[in-house]
Amino acid sequence: MYVSASLLALSRLRFVFFAAFLCLACSNVLAQAAGSDYTTDLPSVDRVKAEIKGSDPTDTLARQVAVFTYLDAYIDRIKYNRSYSGPYTPGEQSAKAAYRLAAYQISQDYAKSHTPAEAAAFERLHGQYEMNSDFYKDWSKRLIGPQSTAAYHNA
């Protein structure tokens, strides 16, 4: 009788821990779904263009393309943590489209007004900025709001 009582107690304890774990997991998902849209405190395209400046016009454009590219990936990371195969929220779709369009337009306009060699150098330059952690730390502190930062860190 003593063995079966201890097994019953152990079984109940496991159930309680399992239920608590499920509650924590579900509350995180529900909090993200029910909470306000984190994309509202991501920077607008106009704000990025106004605040991201370089040493010359080409450097400025390369930095801006790097920021737009990074912000697009930033949203992907948050979304994939929430649900890899699930849909993007309307706010995520809108922000991603705006960032991708801005990066595309800058790159295309640059390529149209420069030689192929200059356009290739421009692509390399913004790629370098995309990988530069010091550059990221500088602009992200100024442009990414606390709600988006929290969503990213929860991801």
PDB file of C-alpha atoms in Angstrom:
ATOM      1  CA  MET A   1       0.000   0.000   0.000  1.00  0.00           C
ATOM      2  CA  TYR A   2       2.861   2.373   0.828  1.00  0.00           C
ATOM      3  CA  VAL A   3       4.447   1.857  -2.645  1.00  0.00           C
ATOM      4  CA  SER A   4       1.243   2.573  -4.530  1.00  0.00           C
ATOM      5  CA  ALA A   5       0.585   5.718  -2.438  1.00  0.00           C
ATOM      6  CA  SER A   6       4.057   7.060  -3.212  1.00  0.00           C
ATOM      7  CA  LEU A   7       3.609   6.225  -6.896  1.00  0.00           C
ATOM      8  CA  LEU A   8       0.286   8.045  -6.876  1.00  0.00           C
ATOM      9  CA  ALA A   9       1.920  11.064  -5.214  1.00  0.00           C
ATOM     10  CA  LEU A  10       4.752  11.016  -7.753  1.00  0.00           C
ATOM     11  CA  SER A  11       2.260  10.761 -10.603  1.00  0.00           C
ATOM     12  CA  ARG A  12       0.300  13.735  -9.257  1.00  0.00           C
ATOM     13  CA  LEU A  13       3.497  15.736  -8.828  1.00  0.00           C
ATOM     14  CA  ARG A  14       4.486  15.045 -12.436  1.00  0.00           C
ATOM     15  CA  PHE A  15       1.034  16.103 -13.579  1.00  0.00           C
ATOM     16  CA  VAL A  16       1.266  19.364 -11.611  1.00  0.00           C
ATOM     17  CA  PHE A  17       4.684  20.162 -13.111  1.00  0.00           C
ATOM     18  CA  PHE A  18       3.460  19.294 -16.592  1.00  0.00           C
ATOM     19  CA  ALA A  19       0.359  21.476 -16.180  1.00  0.00           C
ATOM     20  CA  ALA A  20       2.475  24.353 -14.862  1.00  0.00           C
ATOM     21  CA  PHE A  21       4.843  24.031 -17.821  1.00  0.00           C
ATOM     22  CA  LEU A  22       1.920  24.098 -20.267  1.00  0.00           C
ATOM     23  CA  CYS A  23       0.461  27.172 -18.578  1.00  0.00           C
ATOM     24  CA  LEU A  24       3.765  29.016 -18.883  1.00  0.00           C
ATOM     25  CA  ALA A  25       4.196  28.041 -22.530  1.00  0.00           C
ATOM     26  CA  CYS A  26       0.646  29.000 -23.425  1.00  0.00           C
ATOM     27  CA  SER A  27       0.780  32.292 -21.560  1.00  0.00           C
ATOM     28  CA  ASN A  28       3.816  33.366 -23.580  1.00  0.00           C
ATOM     29  CA  VAL A  29       2.045  32.592 -26.860  1.00  0.00           C
ATOM     30  CA  LEU A  30      -1.172  34.279 -25.745  1.00  0.00           C
ATOM     31  CA  ALA A  31       0.690  37.321 -24.467  1.00  0.00           C
ATOM     32  CA  GLN A  32       2.301  37.799 -27.862  1.00  0.00           C
ATOM     33  CA  ALA A  33      -0.949  37.256 -29.710  1.00  0.00           C
ATOM     34  CA  ALA A  34      -3.070  39.435 -27.438  1.00  0.00           C
ATOM     35  CA  GLY A  35      -0.470  42.154 -26.886  1.00  0.00           C
ATOM     36  CA  SER A  36      -0.155  45.227 -28.999  1.00  0.00           C
ATOM     37  CA  ASP A  37       1.726  45.125 -32.275  1.00  0.00           C
ATOM     38  CA  TYR A  38       5.465  45.459 -31.596  1.00  0.00           C
ATOM     39  CA  THR A  39       5.999  46.714 -35.140  1.00  0.00           C
ATOM     40  CA  THR A  40       4.418  50.042 -34.209  1.00  0.00           C
ATOM     41  CA  ASP A  41       7.624  51.099 -32.509  1.00  0.00           C
ATOM     42  CA  LEU A  42       9.933  49.995 -35.304  1.00  0.00           C
ATOM     43  CA  PRO A  43      11.258  52.956 -37.282  1.00  0.00           C
ATOM     44  CA  SER A  44       9.479  54.156 -40.396  1.00  0.00           C
ATOM     45  CA  VAL A  45      11.296  54.264 -43.712  1.00  0.00           C
ATOM     46  CA  ASP A  46      11.361  58.061 -43.500  1.00  0.00           C
ATOM     47  CA  ARG A  47      12.867  58.007 -40.026  1.00  0.00           C
ATOM     48  CA  VAL A  48      15.643  55.640 -41.121  1.00  0.00           C
ATOM     49  CA  LYS A  49      16.397  57.889 -44.096  1.00  0.00           C
ATOM     50  CA  ALA A  50      16.440  60.976 -41.861  1.00  0.00           C
ATOM     51  CA  GLU A  51      18.605  59.550 -39.084  1.00  0.00           C
ATOM     52  CA  ILE A  52      21.047  57.211 -40.812  1.00  0.00           C
ATOM     53  CA  LYS A  53      23.852  59.268 -42.300  1.00  0.00           C
ATOM     54  CA  GLY A  54      27.286  58.325 -43.563  1.00  0.00           C
ATOM     55  CA  SER A  55      30.511  60.041 -44.492  1.00  0.00           C
ATOM     56  CA  ASP A  56      29.258  60.799 -48.044  1.00  0.00           C
ATOM     57  CA  PRO A  57      26.100  60.185 -50.114  1.00  0.00           C
ATOM     58  CA  THR A  58      27.136  56.654 -51.151  1.00  0.00           C
ATOM     59  CA  ASP A  59      28.030  55.705 -47.573  1.00  0.00           C
ATOM     60  CA  THR A  60      24.700  57.117 -46.376  1.00  0.00           C
ATOM     61  CA  LEU A  61      22.732  55.030 -48.878  1.00  0.00           C
ATOM     62  CA  ALA A  62      24.740  51.888 -48.071  1.00  0.00           C
ATOM     63  CA  ARG A  63      24.070  52.348 -44.357  1.00  0.00           C
ATOM     64  CA  GLN A  64      20.363  52.867 -44.999  1.00  0.00           C
ATOM     65  CA  VAL A  65      20.079  49.733 -47.146  1.00  0.00           C
ATOM     66  CA  ALA A  66      21.882  47.786 -44.421  1.00  0.00           C
ATOM     67  CA  VAL A  67      19.403  49.010 -41.793  1.00  0.00           C
ATOM     68  CA  PHE A  68      16.398  48.150 -43.971  1.00  0.00           C
ATOM     69  CA  THR A  69      17.805  44.702 -44.679  1.00  0.00           C
ATOM     70  CA  TYR A  70      18.512  44.112 -41.014  1.00  0.00           C
ATOM     71  CA  LEU A  71      15.034  45.268 -39.935  1.00  0.00           C
ATOM     72  CA  ASP A  72      13.456  42.844 -42.409  1.00  0.00           C
ATOM     73  CA  ALA A  73      15.484  39.988 -40.890  1.00  0.00           C
ATOM     74  CA  TYR A  74      14.707  41.269 -37.369  1.00  0.00           C
ATOM     75  CA  ILE A  75      10.988  40.785 -38.009  1.00  0.00           C
ATOM     76  CA  ASP A  76      11.664  37.314 -39.448  1.00  0.00           C
ATOM     77  CA  ARG A  77      13.470  36.249 -36.266  1.00  0.00           C
ATOM     78  CA  ILE A  78      10.590  37.347 -34.056  1.00  0.00           C
ATOM     79  CA  LYS A  79       7.982  35.726 -36.292  1.00  0.00           C
ATOM     80  CA  TYR A  80       9.868  32.426 -36.654  1.00  0.00           C
ATOM     81  CA  ASN A  81      10.190  32.146 -32.892  1.00  0.00           C
ATOM     82  CA  ARG A  82       6.448  32.632 -32.552  1.00  0.00           C
ATOM     83  CA  SER A  83       5.571  30.174 -35.325  1.00  0.00           C
ATOM     84  CA  TYR A  84       7.856  28.981 -38.090  1.00  0.00           C
ATOM     85  CA  SER A  85       5.069  28.052 -40.461  1.00  0.00           C
ATOM     86  CA  GLY A  86       2.420  30.469 -39.201  1.00  0.00           C
ATOM     87  CA  PRO A  87       1.512  33.712 -40.939  1.00  0.00           C
ATOM     88  CA  TYR A  88       3.044  37.118 -40.408  1.00  0.00           C
ATOM     89  CA  THR A  89       0.846  39.608 -38.594  1.00  0.00           C
ATOM     90  CA  PRO A  90      -0.539  42.481 -40.674  1.00  0.00           C
ATOM     91  CA  GLY A  91       1.925  44.840 -38.947  1.00  0.00           C
ATOM     92  CA  GLU A  92       4.830  42.531 -39.778  1.00  0.00           C
ATOM     93  CA  GLN A  93       3.722  42.218 -43.406  1.00  0.00           C
ATOM     94  CA  SER A  94       3.444  45.979 -43.759  1.00  0.00           C
ATOM     95  CA  ALA A  95       6.800  46.733 -42.124  1.00  0.00           C
ATOM     96  CA  LYS A  96       8.626  44.021 -44.083  1.00  0.00           C
ATOM     97  CA  ALA A  97       7.161  45.270 -47.369  1.00  0.00           C
ATOM     98  CA  ALA A  98       8.140  48.857 -46.613  1.00  0.00           C
ATOM     99  CA  TYR A  99      11.706  47.941 -45.621  1.00  0.00           C
ATOM    100  CA  ARG A 100      12.255  45.657 -48.599  1.00  0.00           C
ATOM    101  CA  LEU A 101      10.842  48.221 -51.023  1.00  0.00           C
ATOM    102  CA  ALA A 102      13.034  50.990 -49.596  1.00  0.00           C
ATOM    103  CA  ALA A 103      16.181  48.854 -49.816  1.00  0.00           C
ATOM    104  CA  TYR A 104      15.297  47.744 -53.348  1.00  0.00           C
ATOM    105  CA  GLN A 105      14.587  51.277 -54.556  1.00  0.00           C
ATOM    106  CA  ILE A 106      17.826  52.665 -53.121  1.00  0.00           C
ATOM    107  CA  SER A 107      19.876  49.858 -54.681  1.00  0.00           C
ATOM    108  CA  GLN A 108      18.130  50.153 -58.056  1.00  0.00           C
ATOM    109  CA  ASP A 109      18.440  53.942 -58.158  1.00  0.00           C
ATOM    110  CA  TYR A 110      22.110  53.674 -57.278  1.00  0.00           C
ATOM    111  CA  ALA A 111      22.727  51.067 -59.968  1.00  0.00           C
ATOM    112  CA  LYS A 112      20.974  53.212 -62.588  1.00  0.00           C
ATOM    113  CA  SER A 113      23.120  56.243 -61.867  1.00  0.00           C
ATOM    114  CA  HIS A 114      26.508  54.539 -61.428  1.00  0.00           C
ATOM    115  CA  THR A 115      28.774  52.192 -63.319  1.00  0.00           C
ATOM    116  CA  PRO A 116      28.417  48.436 -62.822  1.00  0.00           C
ATOM    117  CA  ALA A 117      31.681  48.423 -60.857  1.00  0.00           C
ATOM    118  CA  GLU A 118      30.411  51.203 -58.577  1.00  0.00           C
ATOM    119  CA  ALA A 119      27.106  49.376 -58.102  1.00  0.00           C
ATOM    120  CA  ALA A 120      28.974  46.186 -57.163  1.00  0.00           C
ATOM    121  CA  ALA A 121      31.117  48.138 -54.682  1.00  0.00           C
ATOM    122  CA  PHE A 122      27.922  49.623 -53.228  1.00  0.00           C
ATOM    123  CA  GLU A 123      26.434  46.147 -52.727  1.00  0.00           C
ATOM    124  CA  ARG A 124      29.610  45.031 -50.928  1.00  0.00           C
ATOM    125  CA  LEU A 125      29.586  48.158 -48.768  1.00  0.00           C
ATOM    126  CA  HIS A 126      26.046  47.726 -47.499  1.00  0.00           C
ATOM    127  CA  GLY A 127      26.770  44.039 -46.952  1.00  0.00           C
ATOM    128  CA  GLN A 128      29.682  45.030 -44.718  1.00  0.00           C
ATOM    129  CA  TYR A 129      27.409  47.334 -42.720  1.00  0.00           C
ATOM    130  CA  GLU A 130      24.861  44.536 -42.322  1.00  0.00           C
ATOM    131  CA  MET A 131      27.531  42.447 -40.578  1.00  0.00           C
ATOM    132  CA  ASN A 132      29.053  45.271 -38.518  1.00  0.00           C
ATOM    133  CA  SER A 133      27.999  44.832 -34.883  1.00  0.00           C
ATOM    134  CA  ASP A 134      29.243  48.292 -33.864  1.00  0.00           C
ATOM    135  CA  PHE A 135      27.093  49.883 -36.559  1.00  0.00           C
ATOM    136  CA  TYR A 136      24.105  47.794 -35.404  1.00  0.00           C
ATOM    137  CA  LYS A 137      24.580  48.843 -31.772  1.00  0.00           C
ATOM    138  CA  ASP A 138      24.683  52.498 -32.794  1.00  0.00           C
ATOM    139  CA  TRP A 139      21.539  52.695 -34.874  1.00  0.00           C
ATOM    140  CA  SER A 140      19.447  50.045 -33.109  1.00  0.00           C
ATOM    141  CA  LYS A 141      19.597  51.877 -29.765  1.00  0.00           C
ATOM    142  CA  ARG A 142      18.236  54.997 -31.422  1.00  0.00           C
ATOM    143  CA  LEU A 143      15.672  53.515 -33.775  1.00  0.00           C
ATOM    144  CA  ILE A 144      14.235  50.331 -32.279  1.00  0.00           C
ATOM    145  CA  GLY A 145      11.727  50.981 -29.518  1.00  0.00           C
ATOM    146  CA  PRO A 146      11.369  49.101 -26.241  1.00  0.00           C
ATOM    147  CA  GLN A 147       8.377  47.006 -27.319  1.00  0.00           C
ATOM    148  CA  SER A 148      10.214  45.708 -30.404  1.00  0.00           C
ATOM    149  CA  THR A 149      13.347  45.114 -28.364  1.00  0.00           C
ATOM    150  CA  ALA A 150      11.350  43.095 -25.843  1.00  0.00           C
ATOM    151  CA  ALA A 151       9.699  41.067 -28.618  1.00  0.00           C
ATOM    152  CA  TYR A 152      13.125  40.328 -30.084  1.00  0.00           C
ATOM    153  CA  HIS A 153      14.656  39.329 -26.764  1.00  0.00           C
ATOM    154  CA  ASN A 154      11.682  37.073 -26.041  1.00  0.00           C
ATOM    155  CA  ALA A 155      12.374  35.437 -29.402  1.00  0.00           C
TER     156      ALA A 155
END
